[in-house]
Amino acid sequence: MRRAIALSLRGIREGRGFPFGAVVVRDGVVVAEAFNTVTSDNDPTAHAEMNAIRAASTKLGTFTLEGCDIYTSCEPCPMCLAAIYWSRLDRIFYANRHQDAGEIGFSDDHIYREIDLPMEERSIPMIRLLEDEAAVAFREWDEKPDKLTY
């Protein structure tokens, strides 16, 4: 956890992002580490957890991080939490709470509220198009005999 906190400081001190750091660990060994690089990468998804998950997956050569834990300097936002679940990390250790982040201008409460709303009530319109054409890929995947399971 101290390394994740140190990374959060490094990112802001180098002017490369916001005050968040993350470390992926397997069997007590650091697999990957990262800090937030949203501003320096011009990438709104370049949160510390996302960067650490990408680096760990690349290093381990797998899309699943079962057997690994993540240490993050702050409770993960909804995007990062979803990525943690998708990557199948075993545990999340965190320091600051999301409420603490909100107090310094990083509130994600609006996202949690949006997720609970029916699609037609969300602030960003969701419009379905070409569902019949898109269904072809899903049918083909469903029938693919050598597919990887996720």
Short mmCIF file of C-alpha atoms in Angstrom, two decimals, residues 18-144:
data_model
loop_
_atom_site.label_atom_id
_atom_site.label_comp_id
_atom_site.label_asym_id
_atom_site.label_seq_id
_atom_site.Cartn_x
_atom_site.Cartn_y
_atom_site.Cartn_z
CA PHE A 18 -4.14 13.09 -10.63
CA PRO A 19 -3.27 11.82 -7.09
CA PHE A 20 -3.90 8.10 -7.51
CA GLY A 21 -1.56 5.09 -7.57
CA ALA A 22 -2.05 1.32 -7.86
CA VAL A 23 0.02 -1.85 -7.58
CA VAL A 24 -0.88 -5.39 -8.73
CA VAL A 25 0.71 -8.12 -6.61
CA ARG A 26 0.87 -11.91 -7.01
CA ASP A 27 2.20 -14.11 -4.21
CA GLY A 28 3.79 -11.11 -2.49
CA VAL A 29 5.64 -10.00 -5.65
CA VAL A 30 4.82 -6.77 -7.49
CA VAL A 31 3.63 -7.63 -11.00
CA ALA A 32 2.85 -4.09 -12.14
CA GLU A 33 2.46 -0.60 -10.79
CA ALA A 34 1.11 2.64 -12.15
CA PHE A 35 -0.19 6.07 -11.36
CA ASN A 36 -2.93 8.12 -12.93
CA THR A 37 -1.91 9.55 -16.31
CA VAL A 38 -5.24 11.00 -17.48
CA THR A 39 -3.84 14.45 -18.21
CA SER A 40 -0.46 13.47 -19.62
CA ASP A 41 -1.92 10.75 -21.88
CA ASN A 42 -5.06 12.72 -22.75
CA ASP A 43 -6.92 9.53 -21.89
CA PRO A 44 -9.89 9.69 -19.51
CA THR A 45 -9.51 5.95 -18.84
CA ALA A 46 -5.86 6.18 -17.74
CA HIS A 47 -6.67 5.82 -14.06
CA ALA A 48 -4.01 4.21 -11.87
CA GLU A 49 -5.94 0.96 -11.53
CA MET A 50 -6.61 0.72 -15.27
CA ASN A 51 -2.95 1.39 -16.06
CA ALA A 52 -1.79 -1.19 -13.50
CA ILE A 53 -4.27 -3.81 -14.77
CA ARG A 54 -3.15 -3.25 -18.38
CA ALA A 55 0.52 -3.51 -17.41
CA ALA A 56 -0.06 -6.64 -15.30
CA SER A 57 -2.04 -8.36 -18.05
CA THR A 58 0.66 -7.55 -20.59
CA LYS A 59 3.45 -8.74 -18.31
CA LEU A 60 1.66 -11.97 -17.40
CA GLY A 61 0.39 -12.55 -20.95
CA THR A 62 -3.20 -13.13 -19.87
CA PHE A 63 -6.52 -11.31 -19.74
CA THR A 64 -7.35 -12.71 -16.31
CA LEU A 65 -5.53 -11.72 -13.16
CA GLU A 66 -6.80 -14.46 -10.90
CA GLY A 67 -4.36 -15.02 -8.06
CA CYS A 68 -3.45 -11.33 -7.95
CA ASP A 69 -4.44 -8.53 -5.59
CA ILE A 70 -4.58 -4.80 -6.25
CA TYR A 71 -3.43 -2.13 -3.85
CA THR A 72 -4.81 1.28 -4.67
CA SER A 73 -4.34 4.61 -2.97
CA CYS A 74 -8.08 5.29 -3.20
CA GLU A 75 -11.25 3.24 -3.34
CA PRO A 76 -11.76 2.49 -7.05
CA CYS A 77 -14.20 4.54 -9.12
CA PRO A 78 -17.02 2.67 -10.93
CA MET A 79 -14.93 2.24 -14.11
CA CYS A 80 -11.94 0.84 -12.24
CA LEU A 81 -14.12 -1.33 -10.04
CA ALA A 82 -15.70 -2.84 -13.15
CA ALA A 83 -12.25 -3.45 -14.65
CA ILE A 84 -11.16 -5.14 -11.42
CA TYR A 85 -14.13 -7.48 -11.62
CA TRP A 86 -13.59 -8.14 -15.35
CA SER A 87 -9.91 -8.93 -14.73
CA ARG A 88 -10.84 -11.23 -11.84
CA LEU A 89 -8.42 -9.80 -9.31
CA ASP A 90 -8.80 -11.62 -6.00
CA ARG A 91 -8.82 -8.71 -3.55
CA ILE A 92 -8.82 -4.92 -3.41
CA PHE A 93 -6.84 -3.10 -0.77
CA TYR A 94 -7.42 0.68 -0.66
CA ALA A 95 -6.41 3.68 1.44
CA ASN A 96 -8.54 6.79 0.78
CA ARG A 97 -12.32 6.43 0.48
CA HIS A 98 -14.26 7.65 -2.54
CA GLN A 99 -15.83 10.26 -0.23
CA ASP A 100 -12.31 11.58 0.48
CA ALA A 101 -11.70 11.88 -3.26
CA GLY A 102 -15.00 13.72 -3.61
CA GLU A 103 -13.90 16.28 -1.05
CA ILE A 104 -10.97 17.30 -3.30
CA GLY A 105 -12.97 17.40 -6.52
CA PHE A 106 -13.01 13.77 -7.69
CA SER A 107 -16.62 12.82 -7.00
CA ASP A 108 -18.02 9.79 -8.81
CA ASP A 109 -21.41 9.88 -7.07
CA HIS A 110 -23.11 11.04 -10.28
CA ILE A 111 -21.93 7.87 -12.05
CA TYR A 112 -23.34 5.63 -9.32
CA ARG A 113 -26.66 7.50 -9.58
CA GLU A 114 -26.69 7.17 -13.38
CA ILE A 115 -26.11 3.41 -13.26
CA ASP A 116 -29.21 2.97 -11.12
CA LEU A 117 -31.42 4.93 -13.53
CA PRO A 118 -33.37 3.33 -16.38
CA MET A 119 -31.55 3.96 -19.68
CA GLU A 120 -34.15 6.44 -20.89
CA GLU A 121 -33.61 8.62 -17.78
CA ARG A 122 -29.81 8.85 -17.95
CA SER A 123 -28.16 12.18 -18.71
CA ILE A 124 -26.30 10.75 -21.72
CA PRO A 125 -28.84 9.34 -24.21
CA MET A 126 -28.46 5.67 -25.10
CA ILE A 127 -29.84 4.89 -28.56
CA ARG A 128 -29.92 1.37 -29.94
CA LEU A 129 -29.05 0.94 -33.61
CA LEU A 130 -28.59 -1.99 -36.04
CA GLU A 131 -29.35 -4.69 -33.48
CA ASP A 132 -30.08 -7.30 -36.18
CA GLU A 133 -26.73 -6.71 -37.88
CA ALA A 134 -24.88 -6.73 -34.56
CA ALA A 135 -26.54 -9.98 -33.52
CA VAL A 136 -24.66 -11.79 -36.31
CA ALA A 137 -21.36 -11.50 -34.43
CA PHE A 138 -22.96 -12.78 -31.21
CA ARG A 139 -24.50 -15.77 -33.00
CA GLU A 140 -21.19 -16.55 -34.67
CA TRP A 141 -19.38 -16.35 -31.32
CA ASP A 142 -22.00 -18.52 -29.64
CA GLU A 143 -21.52 -21.21 -32.32
CA LYS A 144 -17.70 -21.00 -32.41
#
